[in-house]
């Protein structure tokens, strides 16, 4: 397919690797670059990008998978919604096997809870329309790529005057966690491969404050292997020149301004709020809450759902994996107790989770 | 979950398109796209919505640059 095959060209990727190796000889110290996009993580493992890089150019995976950064307490709330037979819980497929404190949605469904997998948030709106006597609760998880689609579903439900559709929203937004990680001296990050699809919505400009404040190079990068290699090369070139700018490698899909219509719909429906990230804790202004004018569509307001004593499996090291401080292979449970069939942590569940990618494609 | 797939629009009716990649067809909404998209355009489809239009000129430009910077004969 156009836009894909050419960017997977083996020879091109190998030439790029040779160029990166040559550039790396001029580095005075090893550099760490972080990718904060699950699709990048997947692509890096799938195409063995790490094996193409010299030892002094290292890639670390960050909190780029929205399912993985969703805290256990959210799952517990979703399970509480599912326990009421008057409700239908609608969700994207990858939430199904994420462990809550005591069980997962998959287990709840096996025991008879009405949990439906949908492909689009609009499918959940249709479910509500077709089941007027039931309440449909959609699990709104995802970064700025997904949040506008959920916002659109709320506007659509409002347009259709549906009073039985609501969203349990746990959306998170991107540049904030990157600031926290940049400031972490242990990680010693020297550059970011900025998320491809998030950036189609927020645009390259969104990373400018981060890049300026911390003097860190940021390159918005596509997810095909040649894109990732070029992104790394652009970061390396900035490091070698002592620069710290935002650049867009993925210009075929991302502009500086982003997608203004998606941004407008986001703003109509959501407002910034503090949010809990698994592994990172509560980060101010890093989440999206449904505006009070639209409280009728906010599951938190419509239903009183409070959960107590949320419990993470203490042996799971997801928190450190998400911060880039631990490689999946170094978690003692990896591939012994924790596998995609029987995941202990969210990072092993989602197809874009770092542990799942490492399991599937190996080192 | 964040998966976005580049697809070609093969039909459009109001805000609903049918897009195709590798013979797989999917319906998607173009509610989130400000710019006009038409049959024949490529878009990134994510969770049932087209979120971005792909620009062929930029795609070709990127490839041209890649090939130019990374010419094999330059490689030591
Ligand atoms: S391997 Fe499993 S238990 Fe270990 S960090 Fe990853 S998800 Fe958690």
Coordinates of C-alpha atoms and ligand atoms in Angstrom, one line a residue:
Chain A
X1 CA 0.0 0.0 0.0
X2 CA 1.1 3.5 -0.7
X3 CA 2.2 5.4 2.4
X4 CA 3.3 2.1 3.9
X5 CA 5.5 -0.2 1.7
X6 CA 8.1 2.4 0.8
X7 CA 8.5 3.2 4.5
X8 CA 9.2 -0.5 5.2
X9 CA 12.0 -0.8 2.6
X10 CA 14.7 -3.0 4.2
X11 CA 17.6 -1.5 2.3
X12 CA 16.5 2.0 3.1
X13 CA 16.2 1.1 6.8
X14 CA 19.7 -0.5 6.7
X15 CA 21.3 2.5 5.0
X16 CA 19.7 4.7 7.7
X17 CA 21.1 2.5 10.4
X18 CA 24.6 2.8 8.9
X19 CA 24.2 6.5 8.9
X20 CA 23.1 6.6 12.5
X21 CA 26.0 4.4 13.5
X22 CA 28.4 6.8 11.8
X23 CA 26.8 9.8 13.5
X24 CA 27.0 8.1 16.8
X25 CA 30.8 8.0 16.7
X26 CA 30.7 11.7 17.4
X27 CA 28.7 11.4 20.6
X28 CA 30.7 12.1 23.8
X29 CA 28.3 10.1 26.0
X30 CA 25.5 7.6 25.4
X31 CA 22.1 9.2 24.7
X32 CA 18.6 8.0 25.8
X33 CA 15.7 8.7 23.6
X34 CA 12.1 8.0 24.7
X35 CA 9.1 7.0 22.6
X36 CA 5.8 7.8 24.2
X37 CA 3.4 6.1 21.8
X38 CA 2.3 2.5 22.0
X39 CA 2.5 2.2 18.2
X40 CA 6.1 3.2 18.2
X41 CA 6.9 0.7 21.0
X42 CA 5.2 -2.0 18.8
X43 CA 7.0 -1.0 15.7
X44 CA 10.4 -0.8 17.5
X45 CA 10.1 -4.4 18.7
X46 CA 8.5 -5.7 15.5
X47 CA 11.2 -4.4 13.2
X48 CA 14.0 -5.0 15.7
X49 CA 15.0 -1.3 15.6
X50 CA 17.1 -1.6 18.8
X51 CA 19.3 -4.2 17.2
X52 CA 20.1 -1.8 14.4
X53 CA 21.3 0.9 16.7
X54 CA 24.8 1.4 18.1
X55 CA 25.2 0.8 21.9
X56 CA 25.4 4.5 22.7
X57 CA 22.0 5.3 21.2
X58 CA 19.4 3.8 23.4
X59 CA 15.6 3.7 23.1
X60 CA 13.4 3.6 26.2
X61 CA 9.7 3.1 26.1
X62 CA 7.5 5.5 28.0
X63 CA 3.9 5.7 29.1
X64 CA 2.6 5.5 25.6
X65 CA -0.2 3.0 26.0
X66 CA -3.5 4.5 27.3
X67 CA -4.7 1.2 28.5
X68 CA -1.5 0.6 30.5
X69 CA -1.5 3.9 32.3
X70 CA -5.2 3.5 33.4
X71 CA -5.2 2.9 37.1
X72 CA -6.7 -0.2 38.7
X73 CA -9.4 1.9 40.4
X74 CA -10.8 2.7 37.0
X75 CA -11.3 -0.9 36.2
X76 CA -12.9 -1.4 39.6
X77 CA -15.4 1.3 38.7
X78 CA -16.1 -0.2 35.3
X79 CA -16.7 -3.6 37.0
X80 CA -19.1 -1.9 39.5
X81 CA -21.1 -0.5 36.5
X82 CA -21.1 -4.0 34.9
X83 CA -22.4 -5.6 38.0
X84 CA -25.8 -3.8 37.7
X85 CA -28.0 -5.8 35.3
X86 CA -29.7 -2.6 34.2
X87 CA -26.4 -1.5 32.6
X88 CA -24.6 -2.4 29.4
X89 CA -20.9 -1.6 29.5
X90 CA -19.5 -0.9 26.1
X91 CA -15.7 -0.8 25.6
X92 CA -12.8 -1.1 23.2
X93 CA -11.6 -4.7 23.1
X94 CA -8.2 -4.1 24.8
X95 CA -9.7 -3.2 28.1
X96 CA -11.3 -6.6 28.5
X97 CA -8.5 -8.5 30.1
X98 CA -6.9 -5.7 32.1
X99 CA -6.9 -6.9 35.7
X100 CA -8.8 -4.8 38.2
X101 CA -8.3 -5.3 42.0
X102 CA -10.2 -8.5 42.1
X103 CA -11.3 -9.4 38.6
X104 CA -11.3 -8.3 35.0
X105 CA -14.2 -7.4 32.6
X106 CA -13.6 -10.6 30.8
X107 CA -14.2 -12.6 34.0
X108 CA -17.3 -10.5 34.8
X109 CA -18.6 -11.1 31.3
X110 CA -18.1 -14.9 31.7
X111 CA -20.3 -14.6 34.8
X112 CA -23.1 -13.0 32.9
X113 CA -22.4 -9.2 32.9
X114 CA -23.5 -7.4 29.8
X115 CA -20.2 -6.1 28.4
X116 CA -20.0 -5.3 24.7
X117 CA -16.9 -4.7 22.6
X118 CA -17.4 -1.9 20.1
X119 CA -15.1 -0.6 17.3
X120 CA -16.2 3.0 17.5
X121 CA -17.8 5.1 20.3
X122 CA -20.7 5.8 17.8
X123 CA -21.5 2.0 18.0
X124 CA -22.0 2.5 21.7
X125 CA -24.4 5.4 21.0
X126 CA -26.3 3.1 18.6
X127 CA -26.5 0.5 21.4
X128 CA -28.1 3.1 23.6
X129 CA -30.6 4.0 21.0
X130 CA -31.5 0.4 20.4
X131 CA -31.8 -0.5 24.1
X132 CA -33.8 2.5 25.5
X133 CA -34.7 0.6 28.7
X134 CA -31.0 0.0 29.5
X135 CA -28.2 2.4 30.4
X136 CA -25.1 2.2 28.2
X137 CA -21.9 3.1 29.8
X138 CA -18.9 3.6 27.5
X139 CA -15.4 3.2 28.9
X140 CA -13.7 6.4 27.6
X141 CA -10.0 5.7 27.7
X142 CA -7.3 7.0 25.5
X143 CA -5.1 10.0 24.7
X144 CA -5.9 13.0 22.4
X145 CA -6.2 10.6 19.5
X146 CA -9.2 8.8 20.9
X147 CA -10.7 11.5 23.2
X148 CA -12.2 13.5 20.3
X149 CA -14.0 10.4 19.0
X150 CA -15.6 9.9 22.5
X151 CA -16.4 13.7 22.6
X152 CA -18.1 13.3 19.2
X153 CA -20.2 10.3 20.6
X154 CA -21.4 12.5 23.5
X155 CA -22.4 15.3 21.1
X156 CA -24.2 12.7 18.9
X157 CA -26.0 11.3 21.9
X158 CA -27.1 14.8 22.9
X159 CA -28.2 15.5 19.3
X160 CA -30.4 12.4 19.4
X161 CA -31.7 13.3 22.9
X162 CA -30.6 10.0 24.4
X163 CA -30.8 10.0 28.1
X164 CA -29.3 6.5 28.5
X165 CA -25.8 7.0 27.2
X166 CA -22.9 8.0 29.4
X167 CA -19.2 7.8 29.5
X168 CA -16.9 6.8 32.3
X169 CA -14.1 9.1 31.2
X170 CA -10.4 8.5 32.0
X171 CA -8.8 10.3 29.2
X172 CA -5.3 11.5 29.5
X173 CA -3.3 14.1 27.6
X174 CA 0.2 14.0 26.5
X175 CA 2.7 16.7 27.0
X176 CA 2.4 16.7 30.9
X177 CA 3.9 13.3 31.7
X178 CA 6.7 14.0 29.3
X179 CA 7.7 17.0 31.5
X180 CA 7.8 14.8 34.6
X181 CA 10.0 12.2 32.8
X182 CA 12.3 14.9 31.3
X183 CA 12.9 16.3 34.7
X184 CA 13.8 12.8 36.1
X185 CA 17.6 12.7 36.4
X186 CA 17.6 8.8 36.5
X187 CA 16.3 8.7 33.0
X188 CA 18.6 11.3 31.6
X189 CA 16.5 11.7 28.5
X190 CA 18.1 13.5 25.5
X191 CA 15.2 13.5 23.1
X192 CA 11.6 12.4 22.4
X193 CA 10.1 10.5 19.5
X194 CA 6.7 12.3 19.9
X195 CA 3.6 10.3 19.4
X196 CA 2.4 10.1 15.8
X197 CA -1.4 9.9 16.1
X198 CA -1.8 12.1 19.2
X199 CA 0.1 14.7 17.2
X200 CA -2.3 14.6 14.3
X201 CA -4.8 16.1 16.8
X202 CA -2.7 18.4 19.0
X203 CA -0.1 19.4 16.4
X204 CA 3.7 19.9 16.6
X205 CA 3.3 23.2 18.4
X206 CA 2.1 21.4 21.5
X207 CA 5.6 20.2 22.3
X208 CA 7.3 23.6 22.0
X209 CA 6.9 24.7 25.7
X210 CA 8.4 21.3 26.8
X211 CA 11.3 21.5 24.3
X212 CA 12.1 25.1 25.2
X213 CA 11.8 24.7 28.9
X214 CA 13.9 21.6 29.2
X215 CA 16.0 22.2 26.1
X216 CA 15.1 18.8 24.8
X217 CA 14.8 17.8 21.2
X218 CA 11.4 16.6 20.1
X219 CA 10.6 14.9 16.8
X220 CA 7.1 14.0 15.9
X221 CA 7.7 10.7 14.2
X222 CA 5.7 8.3 12.1
X223 CA 5.5 4.6 13.0
X224 CA 6.9 2.8 10.0
X225 CA 10.4 1.5 10.4
X226 CA 11.9 4.1 8.1
X227 CA 10.0 6.9 9.9
X228 CA 11.4 5.7 13.3
X229 CA 14.9 5.6 11.9
X230 CA 14.6 9.0 10.5
X231 CA 13.2 10.3 13.7
X232 CA 16.2 8.9 15.6
X233 CA 18.5 10.4 13.0
X234 CA 16.9 13.9 13.4
X235 CA 17.2 13.7 17.2
X236 CA 20.8 12.6 17.0
X237 CA 21.5 15.5 14.6
X238 CA 20.0 18.0 17.1
X239 CA 22.0 16.5 20.0
X240 CA 25.3 16.7 18.0
X241 CA 24.5 20.3 17.0
X242 CA 23.6 21.2 20.6
X243 CA 20.1 22.1 19.5
X244 CA 16.7 21.5 21.1
X245 CA 13.8 22.1 18.7
X246 CA 10.5 20.5 17.7
X247 CA 10.6 19.0 14.3
X248 CA 8.0 17.1 12.4
X249 CA 9.2 14.0 10.6
X250 CA 5.7 12.7 10.1
X251 CA 4.7 15.6 7.9
X252 CA 2.4 13.5 5.7
X253 CA -0.1 13.3 8.6
X254 CA 0.9 15.9 11.2
X255 CA 0.8 19.7 10.9
X256 CA 2.1 22.3 13.4
X257 CA -1.5 23.3 14.3
X258 CA -3.0 19.8 14.5
X259 CA -6.6 19.1 13.7
X260 CA -8.6 22.2 14.6
X261 CA -12.0 20.6 14.3
X262 CA -11.0 17.7 16.6
X263 CA -9.6 20.2 19.1
X264 CA -12.8 22.2 19.0
X265 CA -14.9 19.2 19.7
X266 CA -12.6 18.2 22.5
X267 CA -12.9 21.6 24.1
X268 CA -16.7 21.6 23.7
X269 CA -17.0 18.4 25.7
X270 CA -14.0 18.1 28.0
X271 CA -12.0 20.3 30.3
X272 CA -8.6 19.6 31.8
X273 CA -8.4 17.9 35.2
X274 CA -5.9 16.2 37.4
X275 CA -5.4 12.5 36.5
X276 CA -3.9 9.4 38.0
X277 CA -1.4 7.6 35.8
X278 CA -0.3 4.1 36.7
X279 CA 3.3 4.4 37.6
X280 CA 3.4 8.2 37.6
X281 CA 0.8 9.0 40.2
X282 CA -1.4 12.1 40.0
X283 CA -0.3 14.6 37.5
X284 CA -2.0 18.0 37.5
X285 CA -3.9 19.0 34.3
X286 CA -3.1 15.7 32.6
X287 CA -6.6 14.4 32.2
X288 CA -9.9 15.3 30.6
X289 CA -13.1 15.6 32.6
X290 CA -16.6 15.9 31.0
X291 CA -17.8 19.6 31.3
X292 CA -20.5 20.2 33.9
X293 CA -22.9 21.3 31.3
X294 CA -22.8 17.8 29.9
X295 CA -23.0 16.1 33.3
X296 CA -26.0 14.0 32.1
X297 CA -23.5 12.1 30.0
X298 CA -20.9 11.7 32.7
X299 CA -21.1 8.3 34.3
X300 CA -19.3 9.6 37.4
X301 CA -22.1 12.2 37.9
X302 CA -25.0 10.1 36.8
X303 CA -24.2 7.0 38.9
X304 CA -22.6 7.3 42.2
X305 CA -19.6 5.0 41.8
X306 CA -17.0 5.0 44.5
X307 CA -14.6 2.2 44.9
X308 CA -12.5 1.5 48.0
X309 CA -9.2 -0.3 48.5
X310 CA -8.0 -0.6 45.0
X311 CA -5.2 -3.1 44.8
X312 CA -2.5 -3.5 42.3
X313 CA -0.7 -6.8 42.2
X314 CA 2.4 -5.8 44.3
X315 CA 4.7 -8.1 42.2
X316 CA 3.8 -6.3 38.9
X317 CA 6.5 -3.8 37.9
X318 CA 4.3 -2.0 35.3
X319 CA 4.9 1.3 37.1
X320 CA 8.6 1.2 36.4
X321 CA 8.2 -0.2 32.9
X322 CA 5.9 2.7 32.1
X323 CA 8.5 5.2 33.3
X324 CA 11.2 3.6 31.2
X325 CA 13.1 2.5 34.2
X326 CA 12.8 -1.2 33.8
X327 CA 12.8 -3.3 30.6
X328 CA 10.1 -6.0 30.5
X329 CA 12.7 -8.7 30.5
X330 CA 13.9 -7.5 33.8
X331 CA 10.6 -8.0 35.6
X332 CA 10.8 -11.3 37.4
X333 CA 7.2 -12.2 36.4
X334 CA 7.9 -11.7 32.6
X335 CA 7.2 -14.8 30.7
X336 CA 7.1 -16.9 33.8
X337 CA 3.9 -15.9 35.7
X338 CA 2.9 -13.1 33.4
X339 CA 2.0 -13.9 29.8
X340 CA -0.5 -12.4 27.3
X341 CA -2.8 -15.4 28.1
X342 CA -2.6 -14.8 31.8
X343 CA -1.5 -11.1 32.2
X344 CA -0.6 -9.8 35.6
X345 CA -0.3 -6.2 34.6
X346 CA -1.9 -4.0 32.0
X347 CA 1.4 -3.7 30.1
X348 CA 1.1 -7.3 29.1
X349 CA -2.6 -7.0 28.0
X350 CA -2.8 -4.2 25.5
X351 CA -1.3 -5.1 22.2
X352 CA 0.7 -1.8 22.5
X353 CA 1.9 -2.5 26.0
X354 CA 5.6 -2.6 26.3
X355 CA 5.6 -6.1 28.0
X356 CA 3.2 -7.4 25.3
X357 CA 5.4 -6.1 22.5
X358 CA 8.5 -7.5 24.2
X359 CA 6.8 -10.9 24.6
X360 CA 5.6 -11.1 21.1
X361 CA 8.7 -10.0 19.3
X362 CA 11.5 -10.7 21.8
X363 CA 14.5 -8.5 22.2
Chain B
X1 CA -5.9 1.0 21.2
X2 CA -4.1 3.9 19.6
X3 CA -3.9 2.0 16.3
X4 CA -4.5 4.3 13.4
X5 CA -4.5 2.8 9.9
X6 CA -3.8 4.7 6.6
X7 CA -6.8 3.9 4.4
X8 CA -8.1 5.1 1.0
X9 CA -11.6 6.5 0.8
X10 CA -13.7 4.6 -1.6
X11 CA -17.1 6.2 -1.0
X12 CA -18.6 9.0 1.0
X13 CA -22.2 9.8 2.1
X14 CA -22.5 12.9 4.3
X15 CA -20.3 12.3 7.3
X16 CA -19.8 8.6 6.7
X17 CA -17.1 7.1 4.5
X18 CA -16.1 3.6 3.5
X19 CA -12.3 3.3 3.5
X20 CA -10.2 0.4 2.3
X21 CA -6.7 -1.0 3.0
X22 CA -5.4 -4.3 1.8
X23 CA -8.8 -5.3 0.6
X24 CA -10.4 -4.7 4.0
X25 CA -13.2 -2.2 4.0
X26 CA -14.4 -0.2 7.0
X27 CA -16.9 2.4 7.7
X28 CA -15.7 5.6 9.4
X29 CA -17.0 9.0 10.4
X30 CA -15.4 12.2 9.1
X31 CA -17.0 14.3 11.8
X32 CA -13.6 15.2 13.2
X33 CA -12.0 16.3 9.9
X34 CA -12.2 20.0 9.3
X35 CA -10.8 19.8 5.8
X36 CA -12.8 18.4 2.9
X37 CA -12.0 14.8 2.1
X38 CA -13.2 13.1 -1.0
X39 CA -13.2 9.7 -2.6
X40 CA -9.6 8.8 -3.5
X41 CA -8.0 10.6 -0.5
X42 CA -6.0 8.8 2.1
X43 CA -6.9 9.2 5.7
X44 CA -5.8 7.8 9.0
X45 CA -8.7 5.9 10.6
X46 CA -8.7 5.4 14.3
X47 CA -11.6 3.9 16.3
X48 CA -14.1 4.5 13.6
X49 CA -13.1 8.1 12.8
X50 CA -10.9 9.6 10.2
X51 CA -8.6 11.8 12.3
X52 CA -6.1 13.1 9.7
X53 CA -5.8 13.4 6.0
X54 CA -2.6 12.0 4.5
X55 CA -0.7 14.4 2.3
X56 CA 0.7 12.6 -0.8
X57 CA 3.1 15.5 -1.6
X58 CA 4.6 15.4 1.9
X59 CA 4.8 11.6 1.8
X60 CA 6.8 11.8 -1.4
X61 CA 8.9 14.6 -0.1
X62 CA 9.8 12.6 3.0
X63 CA 10.7 9.5 0.9
X64 CA 12.8 11.7 -1.4
X65 CA 14.7 13.2 1.5
X66 CA 15.2 9.8 3.1
X67 CA 16.6 8.4 0.0
X68 CA 18.8 11.4 -0.6
X69 CA 20.3 11.6 2.9
X70 CA 20.8 7.9 3.1
X71 CA 22.3 7.1 -0.2
X72 CA 24.1 3.8 0.0
X73 CA 27.3 5.1 -1.7
X74 CA 27.8 7.5 1.1
X75 CA 27.9 4.8 3.6
X76 CA 31.3 4.0 4.9
Ligands
LIG1 S1 5.8 -8.5 32.8 FE1 3.7 -8.5 33.6 S2 4.0 -8.3 35.8 FE2 5.9 -7.6 34.9 S3 5.7 -5.4 34.6 FE3 5.1 -6.4 32.7 S4 2.8 -6.6 32.9 FE4 3.7 -6.2 35.0

